[in-house]
mmCIF file of C-alpha atoms in Angstrom:
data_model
loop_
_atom_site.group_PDB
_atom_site.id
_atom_site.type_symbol
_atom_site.label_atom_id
_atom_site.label_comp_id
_atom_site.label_asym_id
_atom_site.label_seq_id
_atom_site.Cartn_x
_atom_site.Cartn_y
_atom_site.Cartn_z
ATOM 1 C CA UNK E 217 43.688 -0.825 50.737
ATOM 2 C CA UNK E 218 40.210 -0.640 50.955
ATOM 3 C CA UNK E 219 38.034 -3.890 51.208
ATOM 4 C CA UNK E 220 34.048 -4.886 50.531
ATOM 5 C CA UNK E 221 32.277 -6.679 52.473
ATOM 6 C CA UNK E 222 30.031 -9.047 51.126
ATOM 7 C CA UNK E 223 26.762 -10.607 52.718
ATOM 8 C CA UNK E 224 27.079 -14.020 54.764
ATOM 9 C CA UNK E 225 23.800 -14.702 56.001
ATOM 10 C CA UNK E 226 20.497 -13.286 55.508
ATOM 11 C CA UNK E 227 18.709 -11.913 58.273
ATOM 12 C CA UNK E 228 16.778 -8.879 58.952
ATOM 13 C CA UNK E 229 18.092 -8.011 62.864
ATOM 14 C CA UNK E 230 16.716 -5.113 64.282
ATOM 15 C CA UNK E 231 19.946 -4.567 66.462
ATOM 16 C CA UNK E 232 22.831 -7.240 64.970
ATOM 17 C CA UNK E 233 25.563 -7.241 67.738
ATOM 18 C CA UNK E 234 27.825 -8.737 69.615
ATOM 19 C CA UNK E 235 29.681 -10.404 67.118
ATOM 20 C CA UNK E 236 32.107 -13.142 68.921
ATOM 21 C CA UNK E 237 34.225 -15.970 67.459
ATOM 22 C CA UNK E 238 34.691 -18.717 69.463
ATOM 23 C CA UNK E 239 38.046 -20.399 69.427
ATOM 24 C CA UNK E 240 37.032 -23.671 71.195
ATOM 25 C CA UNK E 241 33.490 -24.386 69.491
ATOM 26 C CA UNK E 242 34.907 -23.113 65.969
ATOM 27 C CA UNK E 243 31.640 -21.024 65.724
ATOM 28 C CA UNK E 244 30.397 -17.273 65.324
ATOM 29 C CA UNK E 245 27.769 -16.042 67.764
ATOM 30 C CA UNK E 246 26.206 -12.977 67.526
ATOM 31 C CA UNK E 247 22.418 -11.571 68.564
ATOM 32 C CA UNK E 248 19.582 -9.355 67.594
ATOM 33 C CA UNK E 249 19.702 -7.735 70.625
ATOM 34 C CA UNK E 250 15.314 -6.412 71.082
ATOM 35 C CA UNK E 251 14.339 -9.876 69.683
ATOM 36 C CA UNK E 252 16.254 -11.987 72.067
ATOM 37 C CA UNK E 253 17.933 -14.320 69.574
ATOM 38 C CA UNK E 254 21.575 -15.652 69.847
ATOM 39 C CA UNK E 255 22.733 -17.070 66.168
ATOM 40 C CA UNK E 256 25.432 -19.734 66.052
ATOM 41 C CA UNK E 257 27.281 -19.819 62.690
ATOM 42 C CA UNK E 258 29.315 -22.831 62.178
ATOM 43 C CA UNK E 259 32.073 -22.575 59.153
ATOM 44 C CA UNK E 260 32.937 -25.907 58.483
ATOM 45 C CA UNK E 261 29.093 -27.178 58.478
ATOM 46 C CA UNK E 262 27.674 -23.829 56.995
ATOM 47 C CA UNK E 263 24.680 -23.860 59.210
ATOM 48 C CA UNK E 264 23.520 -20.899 61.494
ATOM 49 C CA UNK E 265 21.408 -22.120 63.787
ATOM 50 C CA UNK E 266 18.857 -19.697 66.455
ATOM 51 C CA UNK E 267 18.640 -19.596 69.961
ATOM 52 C CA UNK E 268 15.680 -17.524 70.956
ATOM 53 C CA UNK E 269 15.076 -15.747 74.592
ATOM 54 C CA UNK E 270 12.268 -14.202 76.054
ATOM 55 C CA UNK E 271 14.455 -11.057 76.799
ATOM 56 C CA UNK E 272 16.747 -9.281 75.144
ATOM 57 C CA UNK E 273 20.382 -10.418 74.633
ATOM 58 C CA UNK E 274 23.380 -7.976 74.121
ATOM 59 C CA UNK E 275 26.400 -9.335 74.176
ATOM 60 C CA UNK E 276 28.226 -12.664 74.754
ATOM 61 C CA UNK E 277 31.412 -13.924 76.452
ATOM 62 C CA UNK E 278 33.294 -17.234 76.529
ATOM 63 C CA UNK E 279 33.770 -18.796 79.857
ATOM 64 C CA UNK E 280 36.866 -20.291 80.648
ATOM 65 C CA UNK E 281 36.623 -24.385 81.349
ATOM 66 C CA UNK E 282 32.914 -24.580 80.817
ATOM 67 C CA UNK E 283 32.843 -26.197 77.153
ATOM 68 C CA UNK E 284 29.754 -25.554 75.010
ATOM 69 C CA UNK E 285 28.123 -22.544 78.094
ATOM 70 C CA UNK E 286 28.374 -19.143 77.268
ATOM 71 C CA UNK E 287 27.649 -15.963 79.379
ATOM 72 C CA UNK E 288 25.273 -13.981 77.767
ATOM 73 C CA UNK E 289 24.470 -10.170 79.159
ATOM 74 C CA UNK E 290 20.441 -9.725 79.170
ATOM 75 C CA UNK E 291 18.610 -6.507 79.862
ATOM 76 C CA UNK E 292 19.450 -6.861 83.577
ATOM 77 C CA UNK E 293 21.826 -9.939 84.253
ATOM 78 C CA UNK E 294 24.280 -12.411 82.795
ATOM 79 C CA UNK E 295 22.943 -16.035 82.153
ATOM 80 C CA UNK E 296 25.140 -19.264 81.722
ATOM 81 C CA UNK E 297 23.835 -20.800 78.614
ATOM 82 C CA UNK E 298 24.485 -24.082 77.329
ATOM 83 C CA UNK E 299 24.241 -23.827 73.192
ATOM 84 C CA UNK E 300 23.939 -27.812 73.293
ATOM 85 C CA UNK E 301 22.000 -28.274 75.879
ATOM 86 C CA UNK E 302 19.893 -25.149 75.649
ATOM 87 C CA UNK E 303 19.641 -25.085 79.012
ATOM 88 C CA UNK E 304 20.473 -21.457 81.124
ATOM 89 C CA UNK E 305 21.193 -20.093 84.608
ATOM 90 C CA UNK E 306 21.280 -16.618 85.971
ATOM 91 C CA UNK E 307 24.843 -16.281 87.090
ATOM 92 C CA UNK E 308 24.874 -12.346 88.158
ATOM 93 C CA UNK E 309 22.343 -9.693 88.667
ATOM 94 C CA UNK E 310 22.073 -6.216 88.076
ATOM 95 C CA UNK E 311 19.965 -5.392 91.651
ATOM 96 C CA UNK E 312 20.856 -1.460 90.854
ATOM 97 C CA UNK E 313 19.463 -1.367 87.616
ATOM 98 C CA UNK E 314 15.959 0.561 87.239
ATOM 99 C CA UNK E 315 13.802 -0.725 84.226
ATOM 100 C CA UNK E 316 14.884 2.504 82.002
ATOM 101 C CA UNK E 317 18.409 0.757 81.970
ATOM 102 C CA UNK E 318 20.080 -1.959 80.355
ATOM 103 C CA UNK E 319 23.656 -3.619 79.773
ATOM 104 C CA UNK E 320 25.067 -3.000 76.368
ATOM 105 C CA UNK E 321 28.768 -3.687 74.870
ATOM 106 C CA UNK E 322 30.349 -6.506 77.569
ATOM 107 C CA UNK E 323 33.649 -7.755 76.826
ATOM 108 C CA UNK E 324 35.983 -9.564 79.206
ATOM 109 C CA UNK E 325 39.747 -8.567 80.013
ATOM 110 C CA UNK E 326 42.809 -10.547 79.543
ATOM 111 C CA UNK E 327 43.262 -11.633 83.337
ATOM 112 C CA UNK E 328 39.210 -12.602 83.083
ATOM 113 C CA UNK E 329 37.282 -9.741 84.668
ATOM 114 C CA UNK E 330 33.912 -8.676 82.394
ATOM 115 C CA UNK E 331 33.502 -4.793 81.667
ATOM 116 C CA UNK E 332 30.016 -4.385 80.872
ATOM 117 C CA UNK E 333 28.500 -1.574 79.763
ATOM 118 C CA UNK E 334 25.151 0.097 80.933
ATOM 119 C CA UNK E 335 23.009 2.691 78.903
ATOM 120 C CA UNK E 336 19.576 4.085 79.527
ATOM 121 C CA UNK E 337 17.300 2.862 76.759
ATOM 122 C CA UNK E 338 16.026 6.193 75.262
ATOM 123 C CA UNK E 339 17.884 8.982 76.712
ATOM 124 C CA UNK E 340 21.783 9.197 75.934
ATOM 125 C CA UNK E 341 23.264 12.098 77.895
ATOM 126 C CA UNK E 342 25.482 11.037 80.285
ATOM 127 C CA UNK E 343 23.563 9.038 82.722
ATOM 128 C CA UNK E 344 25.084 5.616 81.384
ATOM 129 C CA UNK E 345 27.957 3.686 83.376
ATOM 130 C CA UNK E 346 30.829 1.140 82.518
ATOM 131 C CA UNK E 347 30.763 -1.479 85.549
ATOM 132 C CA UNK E 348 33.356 -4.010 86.356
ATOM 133 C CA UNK E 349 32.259 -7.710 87.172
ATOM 134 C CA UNK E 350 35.334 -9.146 88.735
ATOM 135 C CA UNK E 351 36.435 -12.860 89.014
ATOM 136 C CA UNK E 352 34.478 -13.315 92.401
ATOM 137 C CA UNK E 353 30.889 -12.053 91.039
ATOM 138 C CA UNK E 354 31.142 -8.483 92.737
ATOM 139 C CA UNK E 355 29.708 -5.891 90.992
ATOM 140 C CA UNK E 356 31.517 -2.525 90.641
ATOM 141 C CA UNK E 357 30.351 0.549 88.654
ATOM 142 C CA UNK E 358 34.410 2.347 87.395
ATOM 143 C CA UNK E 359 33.070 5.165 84.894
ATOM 144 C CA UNK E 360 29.935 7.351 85.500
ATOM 145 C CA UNK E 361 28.477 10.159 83.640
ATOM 146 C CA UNK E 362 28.751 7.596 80.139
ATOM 147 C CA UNK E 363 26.523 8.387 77.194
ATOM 148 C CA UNK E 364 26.536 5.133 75.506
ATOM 149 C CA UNK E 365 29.379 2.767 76.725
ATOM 150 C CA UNK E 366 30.263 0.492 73.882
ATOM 151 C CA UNK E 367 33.740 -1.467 72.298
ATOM 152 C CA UNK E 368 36.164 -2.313 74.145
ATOM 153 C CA UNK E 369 39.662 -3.897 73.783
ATOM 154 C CA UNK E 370 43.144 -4.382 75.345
ATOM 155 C CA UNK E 371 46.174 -4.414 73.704
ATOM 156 C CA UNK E 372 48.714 -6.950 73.400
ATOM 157 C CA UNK E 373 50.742 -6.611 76.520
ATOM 158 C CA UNK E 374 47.240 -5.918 78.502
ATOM 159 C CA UNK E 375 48.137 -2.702 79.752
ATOM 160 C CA UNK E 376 46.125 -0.252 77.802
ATOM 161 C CA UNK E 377 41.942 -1.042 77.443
ATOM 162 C CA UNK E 378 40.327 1.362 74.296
ATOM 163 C CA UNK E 379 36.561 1.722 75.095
ATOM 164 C CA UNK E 380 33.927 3.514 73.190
ATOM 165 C CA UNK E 381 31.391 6.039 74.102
ATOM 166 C CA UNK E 382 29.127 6.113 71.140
ATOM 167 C CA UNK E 383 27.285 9.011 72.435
ATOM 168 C CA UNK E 384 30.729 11.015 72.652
ATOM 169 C CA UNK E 385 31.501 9.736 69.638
ATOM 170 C CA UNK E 386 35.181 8.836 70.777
ATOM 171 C CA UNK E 387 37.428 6.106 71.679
ATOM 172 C CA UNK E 388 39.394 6.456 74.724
ATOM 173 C CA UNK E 389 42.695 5.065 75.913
ATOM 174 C CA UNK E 390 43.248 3.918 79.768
ATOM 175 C CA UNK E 391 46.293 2.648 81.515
ATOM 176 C CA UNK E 392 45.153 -0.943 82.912
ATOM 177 C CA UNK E 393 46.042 -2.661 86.164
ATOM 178 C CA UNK E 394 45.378 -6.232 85.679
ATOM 179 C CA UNK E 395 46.189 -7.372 89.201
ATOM 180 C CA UNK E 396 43.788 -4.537 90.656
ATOM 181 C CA UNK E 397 41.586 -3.893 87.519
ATOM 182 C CA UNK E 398 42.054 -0.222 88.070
ATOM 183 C CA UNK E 399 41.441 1.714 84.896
ATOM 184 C CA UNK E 400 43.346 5.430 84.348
ATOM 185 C CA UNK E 401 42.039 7.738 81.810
ATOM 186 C CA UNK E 402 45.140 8.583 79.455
ATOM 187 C CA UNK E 403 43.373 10.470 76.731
ATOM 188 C CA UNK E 404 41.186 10.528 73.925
ATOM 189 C CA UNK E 405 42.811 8.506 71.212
ATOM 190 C CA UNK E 406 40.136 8.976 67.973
ATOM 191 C CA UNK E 407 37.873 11.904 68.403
ATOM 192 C CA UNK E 408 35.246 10.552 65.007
ATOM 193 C CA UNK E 409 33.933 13.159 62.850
ATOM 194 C CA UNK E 410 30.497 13.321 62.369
ATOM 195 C CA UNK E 411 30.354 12.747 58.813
ATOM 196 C CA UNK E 412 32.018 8.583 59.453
ATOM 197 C CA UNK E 413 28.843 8.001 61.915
ATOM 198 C CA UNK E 414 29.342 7.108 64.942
ATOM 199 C CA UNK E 415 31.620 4.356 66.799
ATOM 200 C CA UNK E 416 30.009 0.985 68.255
ATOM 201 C CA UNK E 417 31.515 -1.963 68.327
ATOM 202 C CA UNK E 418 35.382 -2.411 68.123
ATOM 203 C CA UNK E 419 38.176 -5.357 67.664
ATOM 204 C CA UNK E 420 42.027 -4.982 67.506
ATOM 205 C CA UNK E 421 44.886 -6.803 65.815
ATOM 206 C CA UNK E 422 48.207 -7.727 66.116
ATOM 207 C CA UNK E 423 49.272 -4.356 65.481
ATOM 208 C CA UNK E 424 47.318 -2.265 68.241
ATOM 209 C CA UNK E 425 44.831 -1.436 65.568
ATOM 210 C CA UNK E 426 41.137 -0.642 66.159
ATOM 211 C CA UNK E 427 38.561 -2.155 63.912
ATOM 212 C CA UNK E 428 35.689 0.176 64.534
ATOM 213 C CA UNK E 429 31.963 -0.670 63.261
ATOM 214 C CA UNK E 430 30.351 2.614 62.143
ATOM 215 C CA UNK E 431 26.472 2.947 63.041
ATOM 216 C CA UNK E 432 25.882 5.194 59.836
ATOM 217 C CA UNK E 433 29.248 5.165 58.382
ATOM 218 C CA UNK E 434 28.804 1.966 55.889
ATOM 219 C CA UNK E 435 31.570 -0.185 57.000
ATOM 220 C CA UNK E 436 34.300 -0.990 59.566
ATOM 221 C CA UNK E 437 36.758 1.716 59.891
ATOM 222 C CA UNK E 438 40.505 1.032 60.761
ATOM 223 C CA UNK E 439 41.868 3.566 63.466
ATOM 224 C CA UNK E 440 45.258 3.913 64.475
ATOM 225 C CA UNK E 441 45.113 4.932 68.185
ATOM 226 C CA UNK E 442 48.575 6.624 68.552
ATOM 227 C CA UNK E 443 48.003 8.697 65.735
ATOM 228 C CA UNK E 444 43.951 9.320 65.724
ATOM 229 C CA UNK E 445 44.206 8.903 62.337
ATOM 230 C CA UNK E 446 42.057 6.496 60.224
ATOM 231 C CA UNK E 447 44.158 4.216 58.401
ATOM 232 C CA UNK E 448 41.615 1.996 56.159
ATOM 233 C CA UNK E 449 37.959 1.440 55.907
ATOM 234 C CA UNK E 450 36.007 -1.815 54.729
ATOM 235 C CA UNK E 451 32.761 -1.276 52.614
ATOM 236 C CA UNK E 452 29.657 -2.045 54.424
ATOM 237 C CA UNK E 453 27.044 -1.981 51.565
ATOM 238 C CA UNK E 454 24.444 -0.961 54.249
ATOM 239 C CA UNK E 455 24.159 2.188 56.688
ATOM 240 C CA UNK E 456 24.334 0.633 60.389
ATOM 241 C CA UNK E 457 27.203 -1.138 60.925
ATOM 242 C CA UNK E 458 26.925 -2.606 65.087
ATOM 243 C CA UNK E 459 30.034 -4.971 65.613
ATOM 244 C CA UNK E 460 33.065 -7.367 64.015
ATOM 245 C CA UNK E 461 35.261 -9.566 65.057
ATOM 246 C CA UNK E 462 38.365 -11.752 63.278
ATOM 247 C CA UNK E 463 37.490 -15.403 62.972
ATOM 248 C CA UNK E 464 37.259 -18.295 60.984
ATOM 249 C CA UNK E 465 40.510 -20.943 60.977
ATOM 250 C CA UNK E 466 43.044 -18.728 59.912
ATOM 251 C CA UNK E 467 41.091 -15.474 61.811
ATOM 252 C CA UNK E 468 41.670 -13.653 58.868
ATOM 253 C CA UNK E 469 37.963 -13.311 58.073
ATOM 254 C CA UNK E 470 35.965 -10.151 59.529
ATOM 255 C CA UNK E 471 32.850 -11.404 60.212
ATOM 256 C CA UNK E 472 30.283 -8.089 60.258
ATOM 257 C CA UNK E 473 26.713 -7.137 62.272
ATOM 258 C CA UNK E 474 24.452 -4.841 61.191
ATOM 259 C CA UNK E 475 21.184 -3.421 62.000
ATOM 260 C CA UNK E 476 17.781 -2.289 60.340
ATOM 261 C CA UNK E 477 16.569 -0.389 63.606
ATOM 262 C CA UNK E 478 17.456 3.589 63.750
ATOM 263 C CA UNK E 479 16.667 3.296 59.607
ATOM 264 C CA UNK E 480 13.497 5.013 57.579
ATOM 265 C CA UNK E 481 11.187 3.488 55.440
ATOM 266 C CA UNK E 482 12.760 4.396 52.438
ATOM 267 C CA UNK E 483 16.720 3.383 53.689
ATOM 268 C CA UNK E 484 15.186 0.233 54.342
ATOM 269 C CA UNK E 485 13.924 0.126 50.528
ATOM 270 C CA UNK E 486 17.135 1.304 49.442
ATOM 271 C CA UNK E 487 19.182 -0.920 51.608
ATOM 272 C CA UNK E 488 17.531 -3.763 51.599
ATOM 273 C CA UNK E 489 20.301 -6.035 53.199
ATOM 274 C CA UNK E 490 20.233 -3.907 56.124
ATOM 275 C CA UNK E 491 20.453 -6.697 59.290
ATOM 276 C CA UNK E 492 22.679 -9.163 58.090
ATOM 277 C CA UNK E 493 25.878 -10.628 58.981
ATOM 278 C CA UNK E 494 28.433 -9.501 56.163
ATOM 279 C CA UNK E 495 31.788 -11.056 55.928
ATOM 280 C CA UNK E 496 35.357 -9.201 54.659
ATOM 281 C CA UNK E 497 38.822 -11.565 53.947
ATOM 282 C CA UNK E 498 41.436 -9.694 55.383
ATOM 283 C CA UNK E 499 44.169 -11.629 54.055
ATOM 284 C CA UNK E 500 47.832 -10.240 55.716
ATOM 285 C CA UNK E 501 46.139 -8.993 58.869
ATOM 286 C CA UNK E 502 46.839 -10.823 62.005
ATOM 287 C CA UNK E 503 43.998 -10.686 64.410
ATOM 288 C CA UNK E 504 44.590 -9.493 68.197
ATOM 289 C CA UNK E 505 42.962 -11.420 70.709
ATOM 290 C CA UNK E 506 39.279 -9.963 70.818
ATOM 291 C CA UNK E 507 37.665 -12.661 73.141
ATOM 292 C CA UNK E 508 39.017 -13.386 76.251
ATOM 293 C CA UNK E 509 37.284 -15.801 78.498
ATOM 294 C CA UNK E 510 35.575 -14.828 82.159
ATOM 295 C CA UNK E 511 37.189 -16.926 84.647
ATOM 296 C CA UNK E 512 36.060 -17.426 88.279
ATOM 297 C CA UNK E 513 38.355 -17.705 91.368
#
């Protein structure tokens, strides 16, 4: 069944991330993560509008009962932002993080916990960490010896969390205690060959299905994690695909971010959309739930 996807918005990102539909506003964020800007695309008034930091920005995560405030994971911390308002707070801090290090994928679970993951900036070989930041603000590091932590989801019944190492190239399955947040490695569920690129971000749908964006695989590749096997693939007309997400009213769109960093002079001639946000209509698919809020007890 393969699908294209076609180009939403011009922009040249360096690192286009974090794509995240927000059910409340109506609204895709995502953000170049090295140039600190958080873009807000709004469907029904087909305006994106920029938010711009003095920091880097890599991912974002609805908050449960705060209306238009996001969290947003910078190099070091999570700020409370207020996309009306434009106001921000620092809400946690990394104290443990030295300057080589910064958060990366951060995603919350279903019972509200955020799983953020932590990477050194240059070197990728096993000295990155997946940390849990439970509903109290304490600060836990779960997985050590990480190359490049990056997607993660839950399934439907919240008892199984997928989670990427891009530097493994692989997509892990873990049983998942949502009263204790207790993660338990089960296996490796899609081992990616080298010739797809490698695995970044990652959504699910109804059916327990990963929607993997493929830095240097052109597009959004559909695994099925009982089976390891790759089960459809949507056209990315550019090399570095970084993260997608369902959205739009129906959440049968796939919105797509991509990025123009890690490409040479000459890809960047011959892919000049490289950077943009890309959009696919998956019409039949029924999105999981790929944005659950952080909640605070």
């Amino acid at each position: 069944m393969m699908m294209n996807a076609t180009l939403l918005h011009r922009c040249y990102n360096r690192t286009g991330e974090a794509a995240t539909w927000m059910p409340g506003l109506e609204c895709l964020l995502w953000v170049d993560i090295d140039n600190g800007i958080l873009y807000q695309y709004t469907p029904d008034e087909g305006t994106v509008k920029e938010h711009t930091f003095p920091e880097m920005i890599t991912s974002v995560i609805p908050w449960k009962g705060h209306g238009d405030e996001v969290l947003l994971a910078m190099k070091n911390r999570f700020i409370a932002y207020d996309l009306e308002k434009k106001t921000y707070k620092t809400l946690i801090e990394f104290p443990c993080l030295h300057p080589q290090w910064r958060t990366n994928d951060c995603k919350a679970s279903p019972e509200g916990r955020i799983w953020c993951g932590v990477m050194h900036c240059s070197e990728h070989n096993g000295n990155g960490s997946l940390y849990c930041v439970d509903n109290d603000l304490s600060l836990t590091p779960v997985l050590e010896q990480q190359s490049i932590p990056n997607g993660i989801v839950w399934n439907r019944k919240g008892d199984r969390m997928y989670y990427v190492d891009s530097g493994r190239r692989c997509i892990e399955e873990y049983a998942y205690d949502y009263l204790t947040g207790a993660i338990y490695f089960i296996r490796t569920a899609v081992q990616v060959p080298v010739e797809y690129g490698v695995p970044d971000g990652m959504t699910i749908d109804a059916n327990g299905l990963l929607w993997v964006a493929h830095w240097g695989g052109f597009g959004v590749y559909v695994w099925s994690p009982s089976t390891g096997q790759l089960v459809d693939k949507i056209e990315v007309p550019v090399p570095n695909v970084a993260s997608c997400t369902f959205g739009g009213k129906e959440r049968n769109r796939l919105f797509i971010t991509t990025a123009v960093d890690g490409l040479s002079e000459a890809e960047i001639q011959a892919y000049p959309l490289s950077g943009s946000l890309f959009v696919a209509d998956v019409p039949g698919v029924v999105s999981g739930e790929n944005h659950y809020p952080f909640i605070i007890r």
